Short mmCIF file of C-alpha atoms in Angstrom, two decimals:
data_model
loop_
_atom_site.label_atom_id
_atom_site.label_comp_id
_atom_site.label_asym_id
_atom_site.label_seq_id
_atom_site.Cartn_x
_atom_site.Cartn_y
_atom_site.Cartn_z
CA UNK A 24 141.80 138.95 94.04
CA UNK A 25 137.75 138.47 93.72
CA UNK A 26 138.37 135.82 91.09
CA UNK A 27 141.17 133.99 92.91
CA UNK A 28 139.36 134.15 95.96
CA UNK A 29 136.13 132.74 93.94
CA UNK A 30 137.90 129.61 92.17
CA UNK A 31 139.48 128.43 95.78
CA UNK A 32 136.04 128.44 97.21
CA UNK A 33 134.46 126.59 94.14
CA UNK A 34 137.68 124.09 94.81
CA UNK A 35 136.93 123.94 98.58
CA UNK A 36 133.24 123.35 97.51
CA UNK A 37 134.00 120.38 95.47
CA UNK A 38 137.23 118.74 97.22
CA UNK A 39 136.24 118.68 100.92
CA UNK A 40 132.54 116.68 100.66
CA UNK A 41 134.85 114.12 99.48
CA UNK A 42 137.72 114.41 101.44
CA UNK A 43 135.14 114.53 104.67
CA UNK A 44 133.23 111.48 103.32
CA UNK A 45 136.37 109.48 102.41
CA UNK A 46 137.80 110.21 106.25
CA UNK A 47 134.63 109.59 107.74
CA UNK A 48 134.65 106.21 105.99
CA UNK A 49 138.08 105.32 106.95
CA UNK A 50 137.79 106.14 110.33
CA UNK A 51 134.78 103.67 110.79
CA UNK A 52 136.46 101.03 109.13
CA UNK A 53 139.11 101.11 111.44
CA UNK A 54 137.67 101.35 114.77
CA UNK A 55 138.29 98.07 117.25
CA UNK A 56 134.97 96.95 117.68
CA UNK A 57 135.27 93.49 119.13
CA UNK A 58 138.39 93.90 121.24
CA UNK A 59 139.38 97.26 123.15
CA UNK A 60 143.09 96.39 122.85
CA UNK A 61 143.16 94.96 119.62
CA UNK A 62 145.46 97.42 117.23
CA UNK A 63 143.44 97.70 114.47
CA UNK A 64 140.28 95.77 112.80
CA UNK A 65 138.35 96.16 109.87
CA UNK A 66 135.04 95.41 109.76
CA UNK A 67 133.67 93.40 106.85
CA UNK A 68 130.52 91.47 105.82
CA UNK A 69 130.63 87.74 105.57
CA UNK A 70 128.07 85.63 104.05
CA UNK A 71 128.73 83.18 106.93
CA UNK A 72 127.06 85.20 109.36
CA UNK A 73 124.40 86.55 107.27
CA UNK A 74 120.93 85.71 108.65
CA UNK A 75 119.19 85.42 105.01
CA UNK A 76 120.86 84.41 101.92
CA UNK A 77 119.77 85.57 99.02
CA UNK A 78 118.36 82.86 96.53
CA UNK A 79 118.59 83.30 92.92
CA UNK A 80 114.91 83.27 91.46
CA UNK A 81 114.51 80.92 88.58
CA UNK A 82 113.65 83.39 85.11
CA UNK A 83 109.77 81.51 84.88
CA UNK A 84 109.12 82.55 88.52
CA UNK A 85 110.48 86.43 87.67
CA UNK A 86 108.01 86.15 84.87
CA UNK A 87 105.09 85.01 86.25
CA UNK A 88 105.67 87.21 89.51
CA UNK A 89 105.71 90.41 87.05
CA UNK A 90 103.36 89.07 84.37
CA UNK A 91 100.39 88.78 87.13
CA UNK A 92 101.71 92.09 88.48
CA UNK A 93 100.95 93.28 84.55
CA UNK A 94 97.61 91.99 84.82
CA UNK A 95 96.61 93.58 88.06
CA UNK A 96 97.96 97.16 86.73
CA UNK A 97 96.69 97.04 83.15
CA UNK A 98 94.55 93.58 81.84
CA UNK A 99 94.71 89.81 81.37
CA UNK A 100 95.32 90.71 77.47
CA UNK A 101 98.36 92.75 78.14
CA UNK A 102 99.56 90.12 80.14
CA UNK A 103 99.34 87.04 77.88
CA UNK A 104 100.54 89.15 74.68
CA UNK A 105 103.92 89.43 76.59
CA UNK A 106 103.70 85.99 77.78
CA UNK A 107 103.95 84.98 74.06
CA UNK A 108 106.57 87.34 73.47
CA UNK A 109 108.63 86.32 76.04
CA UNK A 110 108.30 82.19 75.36
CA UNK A 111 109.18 83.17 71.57
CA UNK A 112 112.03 85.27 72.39
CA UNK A 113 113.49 82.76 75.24
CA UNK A 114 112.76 79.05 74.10
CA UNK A 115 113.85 78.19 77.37
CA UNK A 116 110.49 79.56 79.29
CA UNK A 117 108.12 77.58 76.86
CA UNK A 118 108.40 74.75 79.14
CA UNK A 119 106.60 76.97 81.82
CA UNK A 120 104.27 79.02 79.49
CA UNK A 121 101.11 76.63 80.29
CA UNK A 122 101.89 76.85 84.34
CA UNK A 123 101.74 80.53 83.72
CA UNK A 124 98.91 80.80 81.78
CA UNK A 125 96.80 79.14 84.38
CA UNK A 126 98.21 81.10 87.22
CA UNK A 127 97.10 84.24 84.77
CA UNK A 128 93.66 82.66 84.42
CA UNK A 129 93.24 82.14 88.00
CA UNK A 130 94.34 85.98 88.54
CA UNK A 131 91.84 87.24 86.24
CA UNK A 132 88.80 85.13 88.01
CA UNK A 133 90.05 86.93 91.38
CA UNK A 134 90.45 90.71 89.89
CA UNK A 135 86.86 90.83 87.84
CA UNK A 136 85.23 88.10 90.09
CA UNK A 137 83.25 86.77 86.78
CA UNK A 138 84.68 83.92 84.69
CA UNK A 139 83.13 85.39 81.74
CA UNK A 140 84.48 88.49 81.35
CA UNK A 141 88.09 86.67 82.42
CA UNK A 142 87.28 84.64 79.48
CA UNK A 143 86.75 87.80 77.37
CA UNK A 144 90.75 88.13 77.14
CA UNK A 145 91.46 83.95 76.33
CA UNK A 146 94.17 83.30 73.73
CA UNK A 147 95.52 80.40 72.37
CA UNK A 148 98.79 81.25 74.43
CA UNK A 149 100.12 77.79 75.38
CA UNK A 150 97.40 76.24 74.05
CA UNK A 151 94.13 76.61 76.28
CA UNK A 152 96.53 76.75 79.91
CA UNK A 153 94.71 80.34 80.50
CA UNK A 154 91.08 78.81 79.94
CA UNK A 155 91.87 76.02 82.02
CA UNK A 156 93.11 78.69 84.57
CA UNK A 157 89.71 80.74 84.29
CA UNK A 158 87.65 77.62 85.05
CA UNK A 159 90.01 76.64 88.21
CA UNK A 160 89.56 80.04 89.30
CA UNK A 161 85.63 79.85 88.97
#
């Protein structure tokens, strides 16, 4: 009896979260909240009404946005090594690596407030877009 009694309580303990969860859900679904003598409406999102609308970000922008992040956690260095790696691994972002670099540049002027020790970490990452950077952040 100890044992039966056990497994329908570990059943009960599993089945009726659910079951309450799945109700509870239902039940809000179905309630008439525009019209009191409507029979039954579900509510449901619509992009129509939304007041924002998500944009898709371009992949260059998600870059730069956590490259600079990269370089305000760790260094300028870190930063620019995986701005290389990421214009050699996606072709595509090449055309953006210089407009990058300079926004890195600038970002390392504004964290160590000195241009020289921003130019400690220059590479020849899209050519000189990160010195370039530096001295527009000077």
């Amino acid at each position: 009896m100890n044992q039966a009694a056990r497994r329908i309580g570990r059943t009960l303990a599993l089945v009726l979260p659910v079951v309450l969860v799945l109700s509870g859900t239902l039940a809000v679904t179905r309630v008439p909240w525009a019209a009191p003598n409507a029979e039954s409406q579900v509510l449901t999102a619509s992009s129509d009404n939304a007041s924002t609308v998500a944009t898709a970000r371009a992949p260059h922008e998600v870059l730069r946005d956590r490259l600079l992040s990269e370089l305000q956690e760790k260094n300028p260095g870190v930063a620019l090594t995986h701005l290389q790696e990421a214009t050699n691994g996606r072709p595509s972002l090449a055309q953006h690596c210089a407009d990058i670099a300079r926004a890195l540049g600038r970002a390392a002027v504004a964290k160590y407030h000195s241009v020289t020790r921003a130019q400690a970490y220059s590479r020849p990452v899209c050519d000189t877009a990160f010195a370039t950077g530096v001295a527009q952040g000077h």
